[in-house]
Short mmCIF file of C-alpha atoms and ligand atoms in Angstrom, two decimals:
data_model
loop_
_atom_site.label_atom_id
_atom_site.label_comp_id
_atom_site.label_asym_id
_atom_site.label_seq_id
_atom_site.Cartn_x
_atom_site.Cartn_y
_atom_site.Cartn_z
CA MET A 1210 26.46 11.19 -9.66
CA LYS A 1211 27.39 14.60 -8.21
CA PRO A 1212 26.83 15.34 -4.52
CA LEU A 1213 23.61 17.24 -3.90
CA LEU A 1214 23.18 19.73 -1.06
CA ILE A 1215 19.58 20.62 -0.19
CA ARG A 1216 19.86 23.89 1.69
CA GLY A 1217 17.53 26.12 3.69
CA GLY A 1218 14.64 23.77 4.41
CA THR A 1219 12.80 22.40 7.42
CA VAL A 1220 13.45 18.70 7.76
CA VAL A 1221 10.37 16.73 8.87
CA ASN A 1222 10.86 13.24 10.20
CA ALA A 1223 8.20 11.19 11.99
CA ASP A 1224 9.58 12.24 15.38
CA ARG A 1225 10.26 15.97 14.87
CA GLU A 1226 10.78 18.86 12.50
CA PHE A 1227 13.85 21.09 12.53
CA ARG A 1228 15.72 23.54 10.30
CA ALA A 1229 18.56 21.67 8.59
CA ASP A 1230 20.40 21.10 5.37
CA VAL A 1231 20.63 17.63 3.79
CA LEU A 1232 23.74 16.47 1.95
CA CYS A 1233 23.41 13.54 -0.46
CA VAL A 1234 26.53 11.71 -1.66
CA ASP A 1235 26.60 8.55 -3.80
CA GLY A 1236 22.91 7.84 -3.30
CA ARG A 1237 23.00 8.06 0.48
CA ILE A 1238 22.41 10.85 2.98
CA ALA A 1239 25.89 11.93 4.10
CA ALA A 1240 24.81 14.57 6.59
CA VAL A 1241 21.77 16.33 8.06
CA GLY A 1242 22.56 19.53 9.93
CA ALA A 1243 22.75 23.30 10.01
CA ASN A 1244 24.86 25.29 7.56
CA LEU A 1245 26.38 22.32 5.76
CA ALA A 1246 29.18 23.14 3.31
CA ALA A 1247 28.74 22.10 -0.30
CA PRO A 1248 31.51 19.71 -1.40
CA ALA A 1249 33.41 20.73 -4.52
CA GLY A 1250 31.32 20.11 -7.63
CA ALA A 1251 28.12 19.58 -5.68
CA ASP A 1252 24.73 20.66 -7.00
CA VAL A 1253 22.91 22.91 -4.57
CA LEU A 1254 19.12 22.93 -4.29
CA ASP A 1255 17.61 25.82 -2.36
CA ALA A 1256 14.65 24.55 -0.37
CA GLY A 1257 13.53 28.14 0.19
CA GLY A 1258 11.94 27.37 3.53
CA ARG A 1259 9.93 24.43 2.20
CA TYR A 1260 9.58 21.19 4.09
CA VAL A 1261 12.17 18.51 3.37
CA ILE A 1262 10.58 15.10 3.93
CA PRO A 1263 11.54 11.46 3.45
CA GLY A 1264 10.44 10.00 0.13
CA GLY A 1265 6.96 8.51 0.39
CA ILE A 1266 6.55 4.74 0.65
CA ASP A 1267 3.41 3.21 -0.88
CA PRO A 1268 3.13 -0.27 0.65
CA HIS A 1269 0.35 -1.37 -1.70
CA THR A 1270 0.54 -1.14 -5.52
CA HIS A 1271 -0.11 -3.44 -8.47
CA MET A 1272 1.97 -2.47 -11.47
CA GLN A 1273 1.35 -4.57 -14.65
CA LEU A 1274 -0.78 -7.00 -12.66
CA PRO A 1275 -2.56 -9.73 -14.66
CA PHE A 1276 -6.03 -9.71 -13.06
CA MET A 1277 -9.62 -10.56 -14.03
CA GLY A 1278 -8.63 -11.45 -17.56
CA THR A 1279 -6.56 -8.35 -18.31
CA VAL A 1280 -3.41 -6.50 -17.15
CA THR A 1281 -3.19 -3.19 -15.32
CA ARG A 1282 -2.16 -0.28 -17.54
CA ASP A 1283 0.74 1.06 -15.48
CA ASP A 1284 3.87 -1.05 -15.66
CA PHE A 1285 6.80 -0.79 -13.26
CA TYR A 1286 8.33 2.08 -15.23
CA SER A 1287 5.25 4.24 -15.71
CA GLY A 1288 3.94 3.41 -12.23
CA THR A 1289 7.13 4.26 -10.36
CA ALA A 1290 7.59 7.39 -12.51
CA ALA A 1291 4.07 8.51 -11.58
CA ALA A 1292 4.85 7.75 -7.94
CA MET A 1293 7.96 9.93 -7.97
CA ALA A 1294 6.01 12.75 -9.64
CA GLY A 1295 3.94 12.86 -6.45
CA GLY A 1296 6.78 12.38 -3.94
CA THR A 1297 6.61 8.60 -3.47
CA THR A 1298 10.07 7.05 -3.99
CA THR A 1299 9.46 3.45 -2.91
CA ILE A 1300 6.61 1.07 -3.69
CA ILE A 1301 5.92 -2.34 -2.19
CA ASP A 1302 4.13 -4.28 -4.91
CA PHE A 1303 2.79 -7.86 -4.96
CA VAL A 1304 3.89 -11.12 -6.47
CA ILE A 1305 0.62 -13.01 -6.92
CA PRO A 1306 1.14 -16.64 -7.98
CA ASP A 1307 -1.72 -18.45 -9.68
CA PRO A 1308 -3.04 -21.31 -7.57
CA LYS A 1309 -0.58 -24.23 -7.90
CA GLN A 1310 2.06 -21.96 -9.41
CA PRO A 1311 5.36 -22.31 -7.52
CA LEU A 1312 5.98 -19.14 -5.51
CA MET A 1313 9.57 -18.94 -6.71
CA ASP A 1314 8.47 -19.04 -10.37
CA ALA A 1315 6.05 -16.19 -9.85
CA TYR A 1316 8.67 -14.27 -7.87
CA ARG A 1317 11.20 -14.55 -10.69
CA THR A 1318 8.60 -13.39 -13.22
CA TRP A 1319 7.74 -10.28 -11.22
CA ARG A 1320 11.41 -9.53 -10.57
CA GLY A 1321 11.88 -9.54 -14.35
CA TRP A 1322 8.96 -7.20 -14.92
CA ALA A 1323 10.25 -4.79 -12.30
CA GLU A 1324 13.73 -4.34 -13.80
CA LYS A 1325 12.33 -1.40 -15.80
CA ALA A 1326 11.30 0.44 -12.63
CA ALA A 1327 12.40 4.07 -12.36
CA GLY A 1328 12.01 4.11 -8.58
CA ASP A 1329 12.81 1.64 -5.79
CA TYR A 1330 10.51 -1.34 -5.25
CA SER A 1331 10.00 -4.36 -3.07
CA PHE A 1332 7.49 -7.24 -3.04
CA HIS A 1333 4.97 -8.80 -0.73
CA VAL A 1334 4.44 -12.36 -1.97
CA ALA A 1335 0.90 -13.73 -2.00
CA VAL A 1336 0.19 -17.22 -0.71
CA THR A 1337 -2.71 -18.33 -2.92
CA TRP A 1338 -2.51 -22.09 -2.25
CA TRP A 1339 -0.74 -24.51 0.06
CA ASP A 1340 1.43 -27.56 0.06
CA GLU A 1341 4.89 -28.37 1.35
CA SER A 1342 6.51 -26.64 -1.63
CA VAL A 1343 4.82 -23.36 -0.62
CA ARG A 1344 6.21 -23.80 2.88
CA ARG A 1345 9.66 -24.37 1.41
CA ASP A 1346 9.48 -21.44 -1.01
CA MET A 1347 8.39 -19.08 1.78
CA GLY A 1348 11.63 -20.00 3.54
CA THR A 1349 13.69 -19.36 0.44
CA LEU A 1350 11.99 -16.01 -0.13
CA VAL A 1351 12.71 -14.85 3.43
CA GLN A 1352 16.20 -16.26 3.80
CA ASP A 1353 17.56 -15.57 0.30
CA GLU A 1354 15.39 -12.93 -1.38
CA GLY A 1355 14.64 -10.32 1.27
CA VAL A 1356 10.89 -10.90 1.37
CA ASN A 1357 9.47 -10.41 4.88
CA SER A 1358 5.73 -10.19 4.20
CA PHE A 1359 3.19 -12.61 2.75
CA LYS A 1360 -0.23 -11.57 1.43
CA HIS A 1361 -3.45 -13.54 1.73
CA PHE A 1362 -6.56 -12.74 -0.29
CA MET A 1363 -9.64 -13.77 1.69
CA ALA A 1364 -11.77 -12.61 -1.28
CA TYR A 1365 -11.79 -13.50 -5.01
CA LYS A 1366 -13.37 -16.97 -4.80
CA ASN A 1367 -12.45 -19.35 -7.65
CA ALA A 1368 -9.35 -17.26 -8.28
CA ILE A 1369 -6.76 -16.33 -5.65
CA MET A 1370 -8.84 -16.70 -2.47
CA CYS A 1371 -7.29 -18.48 0.54
CA ASP A 1372 -9.31 -20.82 2.74
CA ASP A 1373 -8.75 -20.95 6.50
CA GLU A 1374 -6.45 -23.96 6.21
CA THR A 1375 -4.12 -21.96 3.98
CA LEU A 1376 -4.32 -18.95 6.29
CA VAL A 1377 -3.42 -21.08 9.32
CA ASN A 1378 -0.54 -22.89 7.60
CA SER A 1379 0.86 -19.74 6.07
CA PHE A 1380 0.54 -17.56 9.18
CA LYS A 1381 2.32 -20.22 11.23
CA ARG A 1382 5.09 -20.43 8.65
CA ALA A 1383 5.41 -16.65 8.62
CA LEU A 1384 5.89 -16.69 12.38
CA GLU A 1385 8.61 -19.33 12.12
CA LEU A 1386 10.40 -17.20 9.53
CA GLY A 1387 10.00 -13.83 11.24
CA ALA A 1388 7.78 -12.54 8.44
CA MET A 1389 4.59 -10.44 8.55
CA PRO A 1390 1.36 -11.97 7.23
CA THR A 1391 -0.97 -9.47 5.56
CA VAL A 1392 -4.58 -9.90 4.46
CA HIS A 1393 -7.11 -8.56 2.01
CA ALA A 1394 -10.00 -9.00 4.43
CA GLU A 1395 -13.31 -9.65 2.69
CA ASN A 1396 -15.30 -12.87 3.05
CA GLY A 1397 -15.11 -14.19 -0.50
CA GLU A 1398 -17.93 -16.69 -0.02
CA LEU A 1399 -20.32 -13.93 1.05
CA VAL A 1400 -19.22 -11.73 -1.85
CA PHE A 1401 -19.86 -14.57 -4.28
CA LEU A 1402 -23.34 -15.18 -2.87
CA LEU A 1403 -24.29 -11.50 -2.70
CA GLN A 1404 -23.09 -10.90 -6.25
CA ALA A 1405 -25.39 -13.69 -7.43
CA GLU A 1406 -28.28 -12.28 -5.41
CA MET A 1407 -27.81 -8.79 -6.87
CA LYS A 1408 -27.77 -10.17 -10.40
CA ALA A 1409 -30.82 -12.33 -9.71
CA LYS A 1410 -32.61 -9.11 -8.75
CA GLY A 1411 -31.53 -7.57 -12.03
CA ILE A 1412 -28.96 -5.26 -10.46
CA LEU A 1413 -26.20 -5.55 -13.07
CA GLY A 1414 -24.65 -2.07 -13.11
CA PRO A 1415 -21.74 -0.77 -10.98
CA GLU A 1416 -24.22 0.09 -8.22
CA GLY A 1417 -24.26 -3.65 -7.53
CA HIS A 1418 -20.58 -3.65 -6.57
CA PRO A 1419 -20.86 -2.04 -3.11
CA LEU A 1420 -24.17 -3.84 -2.49
CA SER A 1421 -22.34 -7.17 -2.85
CA ARG A 1422 -19.51 -6.16 -0.47
CA PRO A 1423 -21.04 -4.33 2.51
CA PRO A 1424 -18.84 -3.41 5.50
CA ALA A 1425 -19.95 -6.50 7.41
CA VAL A 1426 -18.37 -8.69 4.72
CA GLU A 1427 -15.04 -6.97 5.35
CA ALA A 1428 -15.38 -6.89 9.11
CA GLU A 1429 -16.05 -10.64 9.31
CA ALA A 1430 -12.86 -11.42 7.46
CA ALA A 1431 -10.82 -8.88 9.39
CA GLN A 1432 -12.01 -10.31 12.72
CA ARG A 1433 -11.37 -13.87 11.53
CA ALA A 1434 -7.83 -13.08 10.36
CA ILE A 1435 -7.12 -11.22 13.61
CA ALA A 1436 -8.43 -14.18 15.65
CA ILE A 1437 -6.32 -16.69 13.74
CA ALA A 1438 -3.26 -14.49 14.20
CA ASP A 1439 -4.03 -14.20 17.93
CA VAL A 1440 -4.19 -17.95 18.41
CA LEU A 1441 -0.93 -18.39 16.51
CA ASN A 1442 0.67 -15.42 18.26
CA VAL A 1443 1.77 -13.89 14.96
CA PRO A 1444 1.54 -10.19 14.08
CA ILE A 1445 -0.86 -9.29 11.27
CA TYR A 1446 -1.21 -6.35 8.87
CA VAL A 1447 -4.65 -5.66 7.41
CA VAL A 1448 -4.46 -3.96 4.02
CA HIS A 1449 -6.96 -1.38 2.75
CA VAL A 1450 -9.05 -1.08 5.90
CA SER A 1451 -12.10 0.70 4.45
CA CYS A 1452 -14.82 0.73 7.11
CA ALA A 1453 -15.44 1.65 10.73
CA GLU A 1454 -16.20 -1.95 11.67
CA SER A 1455 -12.77 -3.19 10.60
CA ALA A 1456 -11.02 -0.22 12.19
CA GLU A 1457 -12.84 -0.97 15.45
CA ALA A 1458 -11.89 -4.65 15.27
CA ILE A 1459 -8.25 -3.65 14.94
CA ALA A 1460 -8.52 -1.15 17.80
CA ARG A 1461 -10.12 -3.78 20.07
CA ALA A 1462 -7.39 -6.31 19.32
CA ARG A 1463 -4.66 -3.74 19.91
CA ALA A 1464 -6.28 -2.69 23.19
CA ARG A 1465 -5.90 -6.32 24.28
CA GLY A 1466 -2.21 -6.20 23.39
CA GLN A 1467 -2.33 -7.98 20.05
CA ARG A 1468 0.08 -6.89 17.34
CA VAL A 1469 -2.34 -5.85 14.61
CA TYR A 1470 -1.54 -3.13 12.09
CA GLY A 1471 -3.82 -1.40 9.60
CA GLU A 1472 -3.38 0.29 6.24
CA VAL A 1473 -5.74 2.89 4.77
CA LEU A 1474 -6.02 3.95 1.15
CA ALA A 1475 -6.11 7.62 0.14
CA GLY A 1476 -9.32 6.83 -1.74
CA HIS A 1477 -11.12 5.40 1.28
CA LEU A 1478 -10.11 8.47 3.29
CA THR A 1479 -11.65 10.93 0.85
CA LEU A 1480 -14.34 9.33 -1.34
CA ASP A 1481 -17.73 7.73 -0.65
CA ASP A 1482 -20.12 5.26 -2.25
CA SER A 1483 -22.19 7.87 -4.07
CA VAL A 1484 -19.79 7.41 -6.98
CA TYR A 1485 -21.40 4.05 -7.75
CA ARG A 1486 -24.85 5.61 -8.23
CA ASP A 1487 -23.61 8.00 -10.92
CA PRO A 1488 -25.53 7.27 -14.17
CA ARG A 1489 -22.35 7.35 -16.26
CA PHE A 1490 -21.03 3.77 -16.48
CA GLU A 1491 -17.40 4.87 -17.06
CA PHE A 1492 -17.48 7.11 -13.99
CA ALA A 1493 -19.04 4.52 -11.69
CA ALA A 1494 -16.96 1.64 -13.08
CA GLY A 1495 -13.81 3.77 -12.80
CA HIS A 1496 -14.36 3.69 -9.03
CA VAL A 1497 -14.87 -0.08 -8.83
CA MET A 1498 -12.25 -1.46 -6.50
CA SER A 1499 -12.42 -3.77 -3.49
CA PRO A 1500 -13.25 -3.06 -0.77
CA PRO A 1501 -15.54 -0.44 -2.30
CA PHE A 1502 -15.68 3.21 -1.30
CA ARG A 1503 -18.03 3.39 1.67
CA PRO A 1504 -21.00 5.51 2.78
CA LYS A 1505 -20.11 8.89 4.31
CA GLY A 1506 -19.03 8.52 7.93
CA HIS A 1507 -16.63 5.64 7.50
CA ALA A 1508 -13.82 7.92 6.29
CA GLN A 1509 -13.94 9.93 9.50
CA MET A 1510 -13.42 6.72 11.52
CA LEU A 1511 -10.43 5.88 9.32
CA TRP A 1512 -8.92 9.31 9.98
CA ARG A 1513 -9.46 8.78 13.70
CA GLY A 1514 -7.71 5.45 13.37
CA LEU A 1515 -4.66 7.17 11.88
CA GLN A 1516 -4.76 9.92 14.52
CA SER A 1517 -5.02 7.43 17.38
CA GLY A 1518 -2.26 5.16 16.09
CA ASN A 1519 -4.64 2.22 15.61
CA LEU A 1520 -4.17 2.50 11.84
CA HIS A 1521 -0.61 2.97 10.67
CA THR A 1522 0.06 3.42 6.99
CA THR A 1523 -1.55 5.01 3.95
CA ALA A 1524 -1.36 3.45 0.51
CA THR A 1525 -3.17 3.53 -2.81
CA ASP A 1526 -3.66 -0.03 -4.10
CA HIS A 1527 -2.71 1.54 -7.44
CA CYS A 1528 -4.22 -0.86 -9.95
CA THR A 1529 -5.20 0.99 -13.12
CA PHE A 1530 -7.59 -0.26 -15.79
CA CYS A 1531 -8.79 1.86 -18.70
CA ALA A 1532 -12.37 2.40 -19.86
CA GLU A 1533 -12.29 -0.36 -22.42
CA GLN A 1534 -10.99 -2.78 -19.80
CA LYS A 1535 -13.66 -1.72 -17.29
CA ALA A 1536 -16.26 -2.18 -20.05
CA ALA A 1537 -15.87 -5.94 -19.66
CA GLY A 1538 -18.41 -5.51 -16.87
CA ARG A 1539 -20.86 -3.26 -18.70
CA ASP A 1540 -23.59 -5.92 -18.43
CA ASP A 1541 -22.36 -7.57 -15.24
CA PHE A 1542 -20.69 -5.51 -12.50
CA SER A 1543 -18.88 -8.58 -11.13
CA LYS A 1544 -16.83 -8.61 -14.34
CA ILE A 1545 -15.56 -5.03 -13.98
CA PRO A 1546 -11.81 -5.32 -13.30
CA ASN A 1547 -11.31 -4.17 -9.73
CA GLY A 1548 -8.84 -1.37 -9.22
CA CYS A 1549 -8.19 2.37 -9.20
CA GLY A 1550 -5.13 4.61 -9.44
CA GLY A 1551 -3.69 7.12 -6.97
CA VAL A 1552 0.05 6.45 -6.59
CA GLU A 1553 0.88 9.98 -7.76
CA GLU A 1554 -1.82 11.79 -5.79
CA ARG A 1555 -1.56 10.04 -2.38
CA LEU A 1556 0.76 12.47 -0.58
CA ALA A 1557 -1.03 15.62 -1.76
CA VAL A 1558 -4.46 14.18 -0.90
CA ILE A 1559 -3.34 13.04 2.57
CA TRP A 1560 -1.67 16.41 3.23
CA ASP A 1561 -4.69 18.37 2.04
CA GLU A 1562 -7.30 16.30 3.91
CA GLY A 1563 -5.03 15.50 6.84
CA VAL A 1564 -2.62 18.31 7.65
CA ASN A 1565 -4.61 21.25 6.26
CA THR A 1566 -7.61 20.18 8.36
CA GLY A 1567 -5.57 19.78 11.56
CA ARG A 1568 -6.04 16.00 11.73
CA LEU A 1569 -2.30 15.34 11.34
CA THR A 1570 0.86 17.29 12.09
CA PRO A 1571 3.57 17.34 9.42
CA SER A 1572 5.47 14.72 11.41
CA GLU A 1573 2.39 12.51 11.66
CA PHE A 1574 1.99 12.96 7.89
CA VAL A 1575 5.53 11.62 7.42
CA ALA A 1576 4.72 8.73 9.75
CA VAL A 1577 1.65 7.59 7.84
CA THR A 1578 3.05 8.18 4.34
CA SER A 1579 6.54 6.81 4.86
CA ALA A 1580 8.11 6.05 8.26
CA ASN A 1581 5.48 3.60 9.59
CA ALA A 1582 5.57 1.51 6.42
CA ALA A 1583 9.37 1.44 6.64
CA LYS A 1584 9.20 0.30 10.28
CA LEU A 1585 6.51 -2.32 9.75
CA PHE A 1586 8.32 -3.84 6.78
CA ASN A 1587 11.75 -3.53 8.38
CA ILE A 1588 13.56 -1.07 6.15
CA TYR A 1589 13.71 1.79 8.68
CA PRO A 1590 15.73 4.03 8.88
CA ARG A 1591 17.23 3.14 5.49
CA LYS A 1592 13.87 4.37 4.22
CA GLY A 1593 11.32 6.62 5.91
CA CYS A 1594 13.75 8.94 7.71
CA LEU A 1595 16.19 11.73 6.76
CA VAL A 1596 19.21 10.63 8.76
CA GLU A 1597 22.88 10.03 7.97
CA GLY A 1598 23.31 6.71 6.19
CA ALA A 1599 19.74 6.51 4.88
CA ASP A 1600 18.99 6.22 1.18
CA ALA A 1601 18.91 9.67 -0.41
CA ASP A 1602 15.16 9.62 -1.09
CA VAL A 1603 14.16 13.19 -0.32
CA VAL A 1604 11.16 15.34 -1.25
CA LEU A 1605 10.76 19.13 -1.17
CA TRP A 1606 7.25 19.79 -0.01
CA ASP A 1607 5.62 23.18 -0.66
CA PRO A 1608 2.71 23.51 1.78
CA LYS A 1609 1.38 26.59 -0.01
CA ALA A 1610 1.45 25.41 -3.61
CA THR A 1611 -1.88 24.34 -5.10
CA LYS A 1612 -2.71 21.84 -7.83
CA THR A 1613 -5.90 20.54 -9.40
CA LEU A 1614 -5.67 16.78 -9.77
CA SER A 1615 -6.79 15.49 -13.16
CA VAL A 1616 -6.40 12.71 -15.67
CA LYS A 1617 -5.26 15.48 -18.04
CA THR A 1618 -2.08 16.06 -16.06
CA GLN A 1619 -1.46 12.73 -14.32
CA ARG A 1620 1.60 10.69 -15.25
CA SER A 1621 -0.20 7.35 -14.85
CA LEU A 1622 -1.11 5.66 -18.11
CA GLY A 1623 -4.64 5.17 -16.80
CA ASP A 1624 -7.45 7.18 -18.41
CA PHE A 1625 -9.32 7.91 -15.18
CA ASN A 1626 -8.58 9.71 -11.93
CA VAL A 1627 -10.68 9.08 -8.84
CA PHE A 1628 -9.50 12.47 -7.49
CA GLU A 1629 -10.53 14.30 -10.71
CA GLY A 1630 -11.03 18.01 -10.15
CA ARG A 1631 -9.87 18.03 -6.52
CA THR A 1632 -7.75 21.13 -5.86
CA VAL A 1633 -5.18 20.43 -3.18
CA THR A 1634 -2.89 22.75 -1.23
CA GLY A 1635 0.47 21.15 -0.56
CA VAL A 1636 2.49 19.40 -3.28
CA ALA A 1637 5.89 17.87 -3.95
CA THR A 1638 7.96 20.29 -6.02
CA HIS A 1639 11.19 18.26 -6.09
CA THR A 1640 11.86 14.55 -5.67
CA VAL A 1641 15.29 13.01 -5.15
CA SER A 1642 15.48 9.25 -5.62
CA GLY A 1643 18.72 7.54 -4.67
CA GLY A 1644 20.49 10.88 -4.76
CA ARG A 1645 19.23 11.65 -8.29
CA LEU A 1646 16.95 14.68 -8.84
CA VAL A 1647 14.01 13.10 -10.69
CA LEU A 1648 11.38 15.82 -10.30
CA ALA A 1649 12.02 19.55 -10.45
CA ASP A 1650 9.07 21.94 -10.61
CA GLY A 1651 6.98 19.63 -12.74
CA ASP A 1652 9.86 18.44 -14.91
CA LEU A 1653 9.91 14.64 -14.42
CA ARG A 1654 13.22 12.97 -15.22
CA ALA A 1655 12.43 9.35 -14.38
CA VAL A 1656 15.12 6.98 -15.62
CA ARG A 1657 13.94 3.56 -16.84
CA GLY A 1658 15.69 0.84 -14.86
CA ALA A 1659 17.23 3.19 -12.28
CA GLY A 1660 15.03 1.76 -9.50
CA GLN A 1661 16.54 -0.75 -7.07
CA TYR A 1662 14.99 -3.89 -5.61
CA VAL A 1663 14.78 -3.34 -1.84
CA LYS A 1664 15.45 -6.39 0.30
CA ARG A 1665 13.57 -6.45 3.59
CA PRO A 1666 15.14 -8.56 6.36
CA PRO A 1667 13.02 -10.81 8.60
CA PHE A 1668 12.02 -9.60 12.05
CA GLY A 1669 14.49 -11.43 14.26
CA PRO A 1670 15.94 -14.92 13.91
CA PRO A 1671 13.82 -17.89 12.94
CA PHE A 1672 12.66 -19.74 15.98
CA ASP A 1673 10.50 -22.69 16.92
CA ALA A 1674 7.12 -21.02 17.00
CA LEU A 1675 5.43 -23.72 19.02
CA ALA A 1676 8.16 -23.83 21.67
CA ARG A 1677 7.99 -20.02 21.89
CA LYS A 1678 4.22 -20.13 22.05
CA ALA A 1679 4.23 -22.69 24.87
CA ALA A 1680 6.42 -20.32 26.86
CA LEU A 1681 4.05 -17.44 26.18
CA ASP A 1682 0.82 -19.31 26.50
CA ALA A 1683 -0.53 -17.78 29.69
CA PRO A 1684 -4.32 -17.76 29.36
CA THR A 1685 -5.43 -14.47 27.79
CA PRO A 1686 -7.42 -12.52 30.36
CA VAL A 1687 -10.99 -12.18 29.10
CA ALA A 1688 -11.96 -8.52 29.08
CA ARG A 1689 -15.35 -8.25 30.84
O1 URQ B 889 -7.64 -6.57 -4.20
C1 URQ B 889 -6.58 -6.00 -4.51
O2 URQ B 889 -5.93 -5.41 -3.67
C2 URQ B 889 -6.08 -5.96 -5.92
C3 URQ B 889 -6.55 -7.13 -6.74
C4 URQ B 889 -6.43 -4.62 -6.55
N1 URQ B 889 -7.84 -4.42 -6.80
C5 URQ B 889 -8.69 -3.89 -5.90
O3 URQ B 889 -9.86 -3.74 -6.18
N2 URQ B 889 -8.28 -3.55 -4.69
ZN1 ZN B 890 -6.92 -6.15 -1.99
ZN1 ZN B 891 -4.24 -4.61 -3.77
#
């Protein structure tokens, strides 16, 4: 791999922006500074005054996920290639064991699937059941495999849903290991009941999906997970926060000093629940994901959460199913495979709705699309920052270029685009992944298998959680 000098741009990190060149050597950033000399034989890329930003990190994707009786259309090659086409160079995907499946077996399976990845990847591992072997495997995953986050689905009853006993056991184990528990916060029992009630009323189309998962169903689970984490004194990361109620629950907990972090999807920041009332089944079903897109007004509260620092990362939950897969639920909305795409469009959508509207500065954009995810999952500044020694994951960002997002031009293998027809201003023109130029003015040169598995170290040494907690256990002052 030849050295690559990116010259004449404005570097934007989460803390500041400044005019500087970036030199990439052997997959790492060798230097960031003014007027850097090009080593002999180096390629030189003229940034032409564009922004030079850290490669995006999407902390929530599902490539080739087996789910609801089918498998998502994007695999680890097509999904990471699509990501790099939009300026995202690292994904954190999910190993999701079946109940009673050993975590290590599932982990090895997903590692095998991901070997084809074109871009870098890492895994949250879901805890979908509990016994002593799960406790043991969590230790192996943290200590030997570089996993530092464990996912818990509080929804999806009769499938991968966790009960409170599993949440408590797993959260406590995560604390012992220095790992971050994360949750999909929807009350799965309420969803199950409300789905049955909608169908009993004869509501069988996609319009039944949001009716069976109102914001209160999410907020209950978010508050419960936050409360359990508070008692156990463990940090917690809430994925795809979609509604004002959950955002407020997180803000309240943080105001009381609790370590709670929130993730927001590009879709929840820009779309609303009117999509489910569209008479075209394919259109409405194409937007079926959980939590659902919400009534107007919620998105603004999510933006305020990002602006205030009470919500921290943006993601996509990229989980693509095609029309014929979604058609499984043509006569019963609860059978529509849940999931939408977005891994390619996230940065442009967040820039257009965030920076172009004045909600976010370019540095805050970098924070919520890259740096914060790197910090929360302990790979900063290797990822999420343009600094000497970091991985050479670099994106040229043209704030003036426009693009109309469409299924016709997307790289995802999905046949639907929730951002269809949206014209954005601000796009990635060049993407460098591990020092390799993989996108140049629309020419995508993703290399199958070039992606690396990213190990994420635990947060500090293992310690005796109960002993630590006893030391910390001053009664929490009750806010009046
Ligand atoms: O719930 C998730 O995050 C996975 C199963 C993707 N599907 C979805 O609707 N969000
Ligand atoms: Zn989820
Ligand atoms: Zn997900």
